[in-house]
mmCIF file of N, CA and C in Angstrom:
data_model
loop_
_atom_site.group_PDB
_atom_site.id
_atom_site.type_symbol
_atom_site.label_atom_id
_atom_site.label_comp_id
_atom_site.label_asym_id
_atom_site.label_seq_id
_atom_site.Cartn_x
_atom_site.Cartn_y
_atom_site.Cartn_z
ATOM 1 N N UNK A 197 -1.047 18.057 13.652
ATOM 2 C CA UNK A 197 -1.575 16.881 13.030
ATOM 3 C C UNK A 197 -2.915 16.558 13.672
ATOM 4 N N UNK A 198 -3.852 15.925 12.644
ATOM 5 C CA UNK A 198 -5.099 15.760 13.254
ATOM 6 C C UNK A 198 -5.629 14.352 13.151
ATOM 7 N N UNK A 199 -6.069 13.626 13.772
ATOM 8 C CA UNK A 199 -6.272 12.013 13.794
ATOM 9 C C UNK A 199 -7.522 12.238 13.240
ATOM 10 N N UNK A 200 -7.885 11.268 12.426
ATOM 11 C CA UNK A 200 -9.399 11.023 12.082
ATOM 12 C C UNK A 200 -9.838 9.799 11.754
ATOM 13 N N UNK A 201 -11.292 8.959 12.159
ATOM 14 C CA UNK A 201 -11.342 7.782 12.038
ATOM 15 C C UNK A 201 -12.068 8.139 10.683
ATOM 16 N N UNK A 202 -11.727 6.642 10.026
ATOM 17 C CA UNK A 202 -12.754 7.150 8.216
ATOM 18 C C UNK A 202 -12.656 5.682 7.964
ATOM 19 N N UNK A 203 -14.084 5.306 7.772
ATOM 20 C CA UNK A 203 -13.360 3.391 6.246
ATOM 21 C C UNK A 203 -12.888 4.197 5.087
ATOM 22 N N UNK A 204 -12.027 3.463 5.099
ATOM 23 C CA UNK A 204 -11.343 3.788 3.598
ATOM 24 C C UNK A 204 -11.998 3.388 2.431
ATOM 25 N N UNK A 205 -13.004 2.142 2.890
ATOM 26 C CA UNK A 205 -13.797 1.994 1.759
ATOM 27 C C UNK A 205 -14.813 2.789 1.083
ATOM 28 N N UNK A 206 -15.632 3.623 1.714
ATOM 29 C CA UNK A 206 -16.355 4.997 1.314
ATOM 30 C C UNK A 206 -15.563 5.633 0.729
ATOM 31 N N UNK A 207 -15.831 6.127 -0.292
ATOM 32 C CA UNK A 207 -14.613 6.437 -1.308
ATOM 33 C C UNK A 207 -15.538 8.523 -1.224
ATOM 34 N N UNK A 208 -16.569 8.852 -0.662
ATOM 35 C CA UNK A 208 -17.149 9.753 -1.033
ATOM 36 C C UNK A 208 -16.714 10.650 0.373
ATOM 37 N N UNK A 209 -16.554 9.835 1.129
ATOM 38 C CA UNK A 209 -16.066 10.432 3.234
ATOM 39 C C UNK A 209 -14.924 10.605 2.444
ATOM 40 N N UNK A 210 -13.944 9.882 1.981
ATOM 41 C CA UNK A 210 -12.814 9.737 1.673
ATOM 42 C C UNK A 210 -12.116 11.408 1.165
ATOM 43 N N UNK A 211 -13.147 11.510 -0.103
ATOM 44 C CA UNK A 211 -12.935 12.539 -0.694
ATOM 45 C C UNK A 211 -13.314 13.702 -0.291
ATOM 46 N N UNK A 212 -14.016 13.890 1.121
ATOM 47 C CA UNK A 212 -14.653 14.988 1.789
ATOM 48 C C UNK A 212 -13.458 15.291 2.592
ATOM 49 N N UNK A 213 -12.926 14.558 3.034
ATOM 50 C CA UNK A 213 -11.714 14.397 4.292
ATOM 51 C C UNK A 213 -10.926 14.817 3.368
ATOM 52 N N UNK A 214 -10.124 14.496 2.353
ATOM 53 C CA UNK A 214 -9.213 15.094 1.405
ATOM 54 C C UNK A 214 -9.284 16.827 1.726
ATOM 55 N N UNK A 215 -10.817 17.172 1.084
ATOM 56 C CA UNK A 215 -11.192 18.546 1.003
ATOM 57 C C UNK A 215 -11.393 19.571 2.133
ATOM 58 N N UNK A 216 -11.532 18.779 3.230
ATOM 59 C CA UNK A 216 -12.027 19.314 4.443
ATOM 60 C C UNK A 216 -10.536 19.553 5.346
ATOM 61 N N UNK A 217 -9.736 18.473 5.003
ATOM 62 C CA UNK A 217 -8.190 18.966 6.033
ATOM 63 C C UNK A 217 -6.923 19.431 5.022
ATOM 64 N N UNK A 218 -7.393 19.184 3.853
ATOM 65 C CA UNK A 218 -6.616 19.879 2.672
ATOM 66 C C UNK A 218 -4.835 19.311 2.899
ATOM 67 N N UNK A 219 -4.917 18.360 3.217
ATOM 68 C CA UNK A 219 -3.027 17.897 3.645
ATOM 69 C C UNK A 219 -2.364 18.074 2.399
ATOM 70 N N UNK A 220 -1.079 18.389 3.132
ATOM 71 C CA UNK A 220 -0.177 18.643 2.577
ATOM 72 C C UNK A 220 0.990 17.370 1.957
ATOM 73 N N UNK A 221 0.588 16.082 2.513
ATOM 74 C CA UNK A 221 1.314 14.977 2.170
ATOM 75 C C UNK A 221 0.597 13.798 2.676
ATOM 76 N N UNK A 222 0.254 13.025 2.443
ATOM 77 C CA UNK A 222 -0.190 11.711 2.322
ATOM 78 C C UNK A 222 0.872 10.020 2.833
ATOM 79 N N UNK A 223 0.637 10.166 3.829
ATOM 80 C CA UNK A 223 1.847 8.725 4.466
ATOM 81 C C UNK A 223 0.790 7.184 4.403
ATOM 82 N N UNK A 224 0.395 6.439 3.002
ATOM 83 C CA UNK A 224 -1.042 5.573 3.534
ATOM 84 C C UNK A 224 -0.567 4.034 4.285
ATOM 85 N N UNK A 225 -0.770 3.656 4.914
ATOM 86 C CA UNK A 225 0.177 2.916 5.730
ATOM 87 C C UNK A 225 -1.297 1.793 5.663
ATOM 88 N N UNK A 226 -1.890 1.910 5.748
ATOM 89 C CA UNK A 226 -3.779 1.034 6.383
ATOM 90 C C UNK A 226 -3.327 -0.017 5.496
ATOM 91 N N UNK A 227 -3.561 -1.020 5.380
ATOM 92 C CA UNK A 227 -4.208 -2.203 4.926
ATOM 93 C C UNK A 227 -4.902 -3.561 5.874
ATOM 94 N N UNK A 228 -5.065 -4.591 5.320
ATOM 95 C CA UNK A 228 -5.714 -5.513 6.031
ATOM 96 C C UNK A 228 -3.989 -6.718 5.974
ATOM 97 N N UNK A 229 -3.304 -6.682 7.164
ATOM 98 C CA UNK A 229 -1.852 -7.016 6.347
ATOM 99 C C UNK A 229 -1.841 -8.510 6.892
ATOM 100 N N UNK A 230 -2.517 -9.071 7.233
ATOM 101 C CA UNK A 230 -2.481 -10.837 7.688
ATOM 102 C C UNK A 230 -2.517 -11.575 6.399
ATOM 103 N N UNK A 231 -1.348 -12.011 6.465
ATOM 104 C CA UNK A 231 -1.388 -12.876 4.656
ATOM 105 C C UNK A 231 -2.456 -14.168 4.941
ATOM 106 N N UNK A 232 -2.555 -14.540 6.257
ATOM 107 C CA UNK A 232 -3.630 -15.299 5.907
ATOM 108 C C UNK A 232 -4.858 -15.447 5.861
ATOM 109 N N UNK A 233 -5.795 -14.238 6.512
ATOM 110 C CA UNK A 233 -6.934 -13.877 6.391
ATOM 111 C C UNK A 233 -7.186 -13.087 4.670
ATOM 112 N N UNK A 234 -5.931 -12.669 4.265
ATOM 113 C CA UNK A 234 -6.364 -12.352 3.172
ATOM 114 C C UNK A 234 -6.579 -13.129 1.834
ATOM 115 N N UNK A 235 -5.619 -14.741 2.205
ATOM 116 C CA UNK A 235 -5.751 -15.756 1.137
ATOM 117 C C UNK A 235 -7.337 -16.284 1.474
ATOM 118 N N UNK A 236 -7.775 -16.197 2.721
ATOM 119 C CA UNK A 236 -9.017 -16.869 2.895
ATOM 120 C C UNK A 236 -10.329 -15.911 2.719
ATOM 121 N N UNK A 237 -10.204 -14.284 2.565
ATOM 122 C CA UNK A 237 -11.003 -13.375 2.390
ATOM 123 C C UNK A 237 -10.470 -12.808 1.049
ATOM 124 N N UNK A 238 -10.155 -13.653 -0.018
ATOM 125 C CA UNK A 238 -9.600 -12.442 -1.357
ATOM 126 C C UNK A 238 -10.397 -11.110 -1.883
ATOM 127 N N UNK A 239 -11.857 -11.338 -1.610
ATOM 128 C CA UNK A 239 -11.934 -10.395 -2.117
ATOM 129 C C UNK A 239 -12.598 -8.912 -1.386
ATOM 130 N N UNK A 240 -13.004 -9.157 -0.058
ATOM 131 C CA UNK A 240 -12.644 -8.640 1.028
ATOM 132 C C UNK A 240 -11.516 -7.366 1.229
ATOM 133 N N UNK A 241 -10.166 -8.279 1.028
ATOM 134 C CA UNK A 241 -9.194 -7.892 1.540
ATOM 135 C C UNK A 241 -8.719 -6.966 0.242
ATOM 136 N N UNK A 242 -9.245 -7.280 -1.022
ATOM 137 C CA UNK A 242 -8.676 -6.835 -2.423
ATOM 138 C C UNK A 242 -9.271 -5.252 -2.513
ATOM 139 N N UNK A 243 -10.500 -5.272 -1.562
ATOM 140 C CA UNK A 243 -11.334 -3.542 -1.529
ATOM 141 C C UNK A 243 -10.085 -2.925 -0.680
ATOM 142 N N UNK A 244 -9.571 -3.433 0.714
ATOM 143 C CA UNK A 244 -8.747 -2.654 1.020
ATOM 144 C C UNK A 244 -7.671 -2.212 0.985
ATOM 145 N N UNK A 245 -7.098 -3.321 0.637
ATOM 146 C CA UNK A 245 -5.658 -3.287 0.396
ATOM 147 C C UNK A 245 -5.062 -2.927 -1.137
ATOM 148 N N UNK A 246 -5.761 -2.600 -2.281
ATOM 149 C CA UNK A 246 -6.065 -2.265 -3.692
ATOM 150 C C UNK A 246 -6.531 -1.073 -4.035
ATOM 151 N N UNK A 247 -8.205 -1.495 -3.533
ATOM 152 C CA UNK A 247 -9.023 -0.670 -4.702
ATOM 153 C C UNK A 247 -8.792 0.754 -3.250
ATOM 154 N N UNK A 248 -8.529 1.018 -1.889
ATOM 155 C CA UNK A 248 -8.580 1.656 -1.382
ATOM 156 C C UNK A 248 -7.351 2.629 -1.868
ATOM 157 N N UNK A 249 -6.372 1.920 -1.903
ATOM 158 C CA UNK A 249 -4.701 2.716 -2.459
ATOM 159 C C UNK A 249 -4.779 3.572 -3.460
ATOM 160 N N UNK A 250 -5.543 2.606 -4.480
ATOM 161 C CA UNK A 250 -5.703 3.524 -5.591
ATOM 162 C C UNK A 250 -6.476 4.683 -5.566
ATOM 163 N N UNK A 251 -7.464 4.655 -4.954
ATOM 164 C CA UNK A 251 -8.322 5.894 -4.547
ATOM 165 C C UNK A 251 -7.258 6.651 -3.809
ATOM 166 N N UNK A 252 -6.898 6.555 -3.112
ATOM 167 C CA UNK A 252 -5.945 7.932 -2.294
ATOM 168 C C UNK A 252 -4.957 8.252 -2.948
ATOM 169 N N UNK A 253 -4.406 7.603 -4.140
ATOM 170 C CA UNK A 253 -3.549 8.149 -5.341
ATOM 171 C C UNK A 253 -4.445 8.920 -6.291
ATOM 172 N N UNK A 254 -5.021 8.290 -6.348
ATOM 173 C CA UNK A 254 -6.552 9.569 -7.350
ATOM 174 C C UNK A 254 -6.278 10.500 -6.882
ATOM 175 N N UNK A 255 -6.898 10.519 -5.597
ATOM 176 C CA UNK A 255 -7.030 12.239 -4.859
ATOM 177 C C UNK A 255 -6.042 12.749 -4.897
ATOM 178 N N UNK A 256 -4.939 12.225 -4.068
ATOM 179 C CA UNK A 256 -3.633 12.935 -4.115
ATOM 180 C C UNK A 256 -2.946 13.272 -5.310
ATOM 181 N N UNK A 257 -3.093 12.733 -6.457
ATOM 182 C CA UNK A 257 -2.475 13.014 -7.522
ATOM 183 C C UNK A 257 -3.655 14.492 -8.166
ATOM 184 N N UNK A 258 -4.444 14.057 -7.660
ATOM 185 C CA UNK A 258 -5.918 15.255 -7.895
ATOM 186 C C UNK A 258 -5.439 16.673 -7.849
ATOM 187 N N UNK A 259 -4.707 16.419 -6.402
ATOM 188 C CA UNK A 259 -4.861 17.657 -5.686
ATOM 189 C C UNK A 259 -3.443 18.053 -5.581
ATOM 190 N N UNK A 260 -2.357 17.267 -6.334
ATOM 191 C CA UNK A 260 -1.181 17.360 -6.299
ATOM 192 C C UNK A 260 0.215 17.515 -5.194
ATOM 193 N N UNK A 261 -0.372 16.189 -4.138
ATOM 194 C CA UNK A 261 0.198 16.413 -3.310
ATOM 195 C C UNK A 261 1.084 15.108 -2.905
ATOM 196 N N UNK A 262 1.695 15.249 -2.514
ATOM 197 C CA UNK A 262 2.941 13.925 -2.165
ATOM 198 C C UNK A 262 2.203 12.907 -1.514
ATOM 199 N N UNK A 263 2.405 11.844 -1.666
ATOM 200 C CA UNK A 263 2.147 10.791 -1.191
ATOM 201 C C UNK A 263 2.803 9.526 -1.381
ATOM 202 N N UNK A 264 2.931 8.884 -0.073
ATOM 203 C CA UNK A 264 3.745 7.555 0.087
ATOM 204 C C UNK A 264 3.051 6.618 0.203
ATOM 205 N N UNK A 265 3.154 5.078 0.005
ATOM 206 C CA UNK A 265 2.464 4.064 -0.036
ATOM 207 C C UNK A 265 3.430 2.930 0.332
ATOM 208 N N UNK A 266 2.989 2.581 2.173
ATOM 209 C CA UNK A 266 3.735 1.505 2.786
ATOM 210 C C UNK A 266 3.403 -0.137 1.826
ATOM 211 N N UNK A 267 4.185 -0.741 1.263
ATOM 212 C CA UNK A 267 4.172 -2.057 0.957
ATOM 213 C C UNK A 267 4.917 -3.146 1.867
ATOM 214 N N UNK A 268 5.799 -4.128 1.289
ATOM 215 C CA UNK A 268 5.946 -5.611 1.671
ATOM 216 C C UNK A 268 6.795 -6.259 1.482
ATOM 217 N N UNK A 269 8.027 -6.587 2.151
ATOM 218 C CA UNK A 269 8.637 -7.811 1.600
ATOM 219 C C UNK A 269 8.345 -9.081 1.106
ATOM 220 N N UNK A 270 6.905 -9.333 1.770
ATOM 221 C CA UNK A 270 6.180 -10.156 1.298
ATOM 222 C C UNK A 270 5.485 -9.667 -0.554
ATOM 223 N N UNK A 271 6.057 -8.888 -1.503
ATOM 224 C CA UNK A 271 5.984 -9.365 -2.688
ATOM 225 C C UNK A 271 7.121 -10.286 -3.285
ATOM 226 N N UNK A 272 7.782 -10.713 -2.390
ATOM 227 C CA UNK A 272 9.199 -11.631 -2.784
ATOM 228 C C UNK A 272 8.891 -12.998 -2.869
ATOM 229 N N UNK A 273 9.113 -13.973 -3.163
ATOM 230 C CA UNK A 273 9.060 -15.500 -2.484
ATOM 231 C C UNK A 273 9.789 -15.508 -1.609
ATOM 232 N N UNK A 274 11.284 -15.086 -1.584
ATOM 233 C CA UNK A 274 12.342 -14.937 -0.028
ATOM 234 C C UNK A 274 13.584 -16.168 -0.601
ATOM 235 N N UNK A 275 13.392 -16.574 -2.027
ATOM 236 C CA UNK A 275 14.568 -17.435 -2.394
ATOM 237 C C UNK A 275 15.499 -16.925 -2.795
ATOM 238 N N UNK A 276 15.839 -15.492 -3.094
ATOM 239 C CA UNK A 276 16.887 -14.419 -3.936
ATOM 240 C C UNK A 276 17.411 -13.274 -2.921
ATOM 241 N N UNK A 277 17.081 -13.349 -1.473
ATOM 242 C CA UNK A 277 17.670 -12.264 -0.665
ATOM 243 C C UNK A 277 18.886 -12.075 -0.697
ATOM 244 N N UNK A 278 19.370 -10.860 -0.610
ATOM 245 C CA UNK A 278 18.344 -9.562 0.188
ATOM 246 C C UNK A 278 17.737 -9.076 -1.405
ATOM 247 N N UNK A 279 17.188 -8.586 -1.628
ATOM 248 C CA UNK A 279 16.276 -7.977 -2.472
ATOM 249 C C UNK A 279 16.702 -6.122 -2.481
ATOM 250 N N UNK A 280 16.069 -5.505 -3.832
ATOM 251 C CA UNK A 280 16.861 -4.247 -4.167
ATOM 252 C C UNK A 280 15.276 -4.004 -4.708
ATOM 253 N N UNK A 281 15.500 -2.476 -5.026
ATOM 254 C CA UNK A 281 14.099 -1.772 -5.637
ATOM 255 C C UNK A 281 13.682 -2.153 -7.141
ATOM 256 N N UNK A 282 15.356 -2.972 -7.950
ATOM 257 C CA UNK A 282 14.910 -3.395 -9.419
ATOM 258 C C UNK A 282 14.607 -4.799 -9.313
ATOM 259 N N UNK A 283 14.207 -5.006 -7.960
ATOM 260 C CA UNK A 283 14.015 -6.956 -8.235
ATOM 261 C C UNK A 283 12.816 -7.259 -8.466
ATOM 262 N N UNK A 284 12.444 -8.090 -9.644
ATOM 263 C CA UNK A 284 11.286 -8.357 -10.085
ATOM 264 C C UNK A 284 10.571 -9.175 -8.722
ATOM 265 N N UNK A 285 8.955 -8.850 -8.629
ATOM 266 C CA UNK A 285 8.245 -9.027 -7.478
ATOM 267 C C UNK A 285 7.922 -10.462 -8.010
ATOM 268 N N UNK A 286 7.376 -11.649 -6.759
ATOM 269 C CA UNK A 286 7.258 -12.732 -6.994
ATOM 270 C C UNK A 286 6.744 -12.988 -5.945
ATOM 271 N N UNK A 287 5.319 -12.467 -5.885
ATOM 272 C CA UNK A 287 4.507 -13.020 -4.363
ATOM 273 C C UNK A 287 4.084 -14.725 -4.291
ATOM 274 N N UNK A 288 4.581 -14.901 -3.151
ATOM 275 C CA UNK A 288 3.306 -16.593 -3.257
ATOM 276 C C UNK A 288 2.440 -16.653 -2.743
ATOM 277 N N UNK A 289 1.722 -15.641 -2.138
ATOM 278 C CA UNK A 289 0.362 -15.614 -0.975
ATOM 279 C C UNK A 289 -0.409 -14.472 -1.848
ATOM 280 N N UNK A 290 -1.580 -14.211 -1.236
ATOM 281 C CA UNK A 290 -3.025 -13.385 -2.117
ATOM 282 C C UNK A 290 -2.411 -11.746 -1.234
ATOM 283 N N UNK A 291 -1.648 -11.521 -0.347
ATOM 284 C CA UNK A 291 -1.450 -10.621 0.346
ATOM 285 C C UNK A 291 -0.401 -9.806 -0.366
ATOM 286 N N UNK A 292 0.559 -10.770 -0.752
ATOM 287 C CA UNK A 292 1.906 -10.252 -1.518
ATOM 288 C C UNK A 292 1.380 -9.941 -3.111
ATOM 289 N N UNK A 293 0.383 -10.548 -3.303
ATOM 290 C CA UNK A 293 -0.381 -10.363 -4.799
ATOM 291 C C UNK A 293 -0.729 -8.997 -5.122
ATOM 292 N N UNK A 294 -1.774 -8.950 -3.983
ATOM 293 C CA UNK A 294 -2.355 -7.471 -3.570
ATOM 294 C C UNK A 294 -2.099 -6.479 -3.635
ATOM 295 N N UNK A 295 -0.386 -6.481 -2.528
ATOM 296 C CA UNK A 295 0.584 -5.560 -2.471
ATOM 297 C C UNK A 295 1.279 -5.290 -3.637
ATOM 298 N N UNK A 296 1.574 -6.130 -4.303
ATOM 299 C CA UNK A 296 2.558 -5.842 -5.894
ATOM 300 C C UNK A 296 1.189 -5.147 -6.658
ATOM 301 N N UNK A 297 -0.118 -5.290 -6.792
ATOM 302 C CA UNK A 297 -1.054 -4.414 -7.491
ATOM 303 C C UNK A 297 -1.150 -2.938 -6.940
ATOM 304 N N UNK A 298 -1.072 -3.059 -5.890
ATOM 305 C CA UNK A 298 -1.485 -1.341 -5.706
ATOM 306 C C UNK A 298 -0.200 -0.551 -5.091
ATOM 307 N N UNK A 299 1.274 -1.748 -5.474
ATOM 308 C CA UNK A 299 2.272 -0.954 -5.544
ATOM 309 C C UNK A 299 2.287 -0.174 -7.347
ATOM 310 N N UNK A 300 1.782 -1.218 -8.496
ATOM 311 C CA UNK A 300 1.815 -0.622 -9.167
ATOM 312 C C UNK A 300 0.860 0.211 -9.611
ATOM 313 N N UNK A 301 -0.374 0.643 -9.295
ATOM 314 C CA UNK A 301 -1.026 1.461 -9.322
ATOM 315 C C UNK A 301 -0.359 3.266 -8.452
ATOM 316 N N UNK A 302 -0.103 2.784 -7.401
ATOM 317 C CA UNK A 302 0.860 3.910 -6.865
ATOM 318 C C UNK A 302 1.909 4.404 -7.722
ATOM 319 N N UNK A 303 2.845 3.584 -8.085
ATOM 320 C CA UNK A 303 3.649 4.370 -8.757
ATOM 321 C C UNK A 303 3.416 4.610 -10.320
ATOM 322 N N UNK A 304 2.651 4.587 -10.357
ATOM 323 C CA UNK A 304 2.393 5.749 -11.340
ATOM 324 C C UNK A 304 2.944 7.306 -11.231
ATOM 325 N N UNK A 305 2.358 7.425 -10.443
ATOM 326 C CA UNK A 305 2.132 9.101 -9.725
ATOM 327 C C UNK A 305 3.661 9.107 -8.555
ATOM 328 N N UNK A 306 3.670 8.121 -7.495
ATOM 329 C CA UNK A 306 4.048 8.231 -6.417
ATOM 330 C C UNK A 306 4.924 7.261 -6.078
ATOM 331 N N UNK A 307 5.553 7.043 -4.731
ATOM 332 C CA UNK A 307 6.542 6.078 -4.243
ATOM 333 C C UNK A 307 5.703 5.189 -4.010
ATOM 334 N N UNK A 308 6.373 3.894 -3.485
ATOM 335 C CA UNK A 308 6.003 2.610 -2.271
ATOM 336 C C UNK A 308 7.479 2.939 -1.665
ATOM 337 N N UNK A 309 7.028 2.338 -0.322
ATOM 338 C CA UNK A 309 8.293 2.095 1.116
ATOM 339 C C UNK A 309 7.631 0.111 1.023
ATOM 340 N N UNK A 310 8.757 -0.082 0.877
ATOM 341 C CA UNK A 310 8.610 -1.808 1.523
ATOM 342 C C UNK A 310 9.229 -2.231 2.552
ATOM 343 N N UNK A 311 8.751 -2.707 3.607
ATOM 344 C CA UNK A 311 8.786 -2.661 4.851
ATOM 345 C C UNK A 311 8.967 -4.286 4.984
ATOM 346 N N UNK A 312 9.355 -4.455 5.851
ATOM 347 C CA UNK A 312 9.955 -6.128 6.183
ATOM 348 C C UNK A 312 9.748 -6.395 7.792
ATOM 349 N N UNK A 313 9.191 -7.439 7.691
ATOM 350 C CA UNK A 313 8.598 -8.001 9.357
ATOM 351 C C UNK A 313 9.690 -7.699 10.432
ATOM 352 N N UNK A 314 11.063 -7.562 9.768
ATOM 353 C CA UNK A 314 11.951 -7.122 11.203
ATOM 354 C C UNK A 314 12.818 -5.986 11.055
ATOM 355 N N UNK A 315 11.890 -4.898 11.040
ATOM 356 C CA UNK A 315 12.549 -3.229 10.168
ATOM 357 C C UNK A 315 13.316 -3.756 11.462
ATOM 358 N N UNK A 316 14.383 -2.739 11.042
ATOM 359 C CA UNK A 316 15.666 -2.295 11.967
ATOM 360 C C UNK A 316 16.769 -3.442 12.662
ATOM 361 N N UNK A 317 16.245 -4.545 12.123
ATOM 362 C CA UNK A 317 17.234 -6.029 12.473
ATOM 363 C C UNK A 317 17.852 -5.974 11.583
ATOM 364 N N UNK A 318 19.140 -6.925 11.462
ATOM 365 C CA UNK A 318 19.930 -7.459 10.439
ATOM 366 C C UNK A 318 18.833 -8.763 10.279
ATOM 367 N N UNK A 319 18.548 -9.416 10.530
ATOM 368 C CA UNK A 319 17.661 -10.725 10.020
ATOM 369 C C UNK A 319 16.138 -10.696 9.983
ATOM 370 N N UNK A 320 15.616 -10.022 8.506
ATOM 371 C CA UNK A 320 15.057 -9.847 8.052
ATOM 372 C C UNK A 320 14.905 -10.271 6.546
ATOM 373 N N UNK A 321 13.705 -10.464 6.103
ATOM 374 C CA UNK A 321 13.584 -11.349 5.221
ATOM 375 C C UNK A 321 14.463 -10.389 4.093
ATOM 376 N N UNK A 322 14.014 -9.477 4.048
ATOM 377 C CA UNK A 322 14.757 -8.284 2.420
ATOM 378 C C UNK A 322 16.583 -8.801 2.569
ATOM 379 N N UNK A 323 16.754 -8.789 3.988
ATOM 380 C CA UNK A 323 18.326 -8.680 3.935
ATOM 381 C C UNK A 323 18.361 -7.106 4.162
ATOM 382 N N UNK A 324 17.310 -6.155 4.364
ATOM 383 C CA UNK A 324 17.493 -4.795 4.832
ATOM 384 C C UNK A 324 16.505 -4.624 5.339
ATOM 385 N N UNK A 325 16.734 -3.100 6.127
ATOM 386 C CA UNK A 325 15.273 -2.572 6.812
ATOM 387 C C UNK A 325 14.322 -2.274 6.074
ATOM 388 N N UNK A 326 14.462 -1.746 4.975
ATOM 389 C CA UNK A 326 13.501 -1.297 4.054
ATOM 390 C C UNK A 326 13.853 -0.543 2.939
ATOM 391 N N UNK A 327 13.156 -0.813 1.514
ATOM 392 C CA UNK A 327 13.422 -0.313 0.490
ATOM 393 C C UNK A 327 12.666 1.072 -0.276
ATOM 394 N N UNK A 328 13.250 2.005 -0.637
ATOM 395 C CA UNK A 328 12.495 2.841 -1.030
ATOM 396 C C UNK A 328 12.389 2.961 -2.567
ATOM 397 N N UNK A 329 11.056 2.954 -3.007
ATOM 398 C CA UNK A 329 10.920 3.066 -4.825
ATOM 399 C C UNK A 329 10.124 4.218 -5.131
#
């Protein structure tokens, strides 16, 4: 495995790095994940946490290669727990907004993993460690 620093926002590095390490699977985990810098930076936070996802589903779907896309329990409000992969999303913050957009841009092509502020506890907002779609 090879570490590499890149903004995700250069969408042209982006696509050089694709071509240049040629991977075999795609794990995109990056976003900007503070729900509250992102209600106070919307549109900021909407290049990375969005328009960036969707670009690495481009490529990867390009180049036909697997790829996963970490999301949020935070697309829930948290009044219907524990939550399942057919539960309709219901963000109340610009973060959980975000996340339900470029979950559905991902699956198109690919999965989301939704991840919950206390993976591996029983008391966690989902009511589980994490959901896979």
């Amino acid at each position: 495995m090879r570490l590499t620093a890149l903004n995700l926002l250069d969408f042209s590095a982006l696509e050089r790095l694709f071509t240049d390490i040629q991977p075999d699977a795609i794990i995109h985990t990056a976003a900007q994940s503070s729900p509250n810098y992102c209600q106070t930076h919307p549109q900021e936070t909407d290049e990375i946490n969005i328009h960036a996802a969707v670009e690495i589903a481009r490529l990867s779907a390009q180049r036909h290669i697997p790829c996963v896309f970490t999301s949020t329990d935070l697309v829930f409000d948290g009044t219907a727990a524990p939550y399942g992969e057919a539960d309709r999303p219901s963000p109340i913050n610009h973060y959980g907004q975000q996340k339900v957009r470029a979950e559905q841009a991902m699956r198109q092509e690919y999965s989301a993993l939704r991840c919950d502020g206390g993976i591996g506890g029983a008391n966690n907002r989902l009511g589980r460690s994490s959901e896979l779609f």
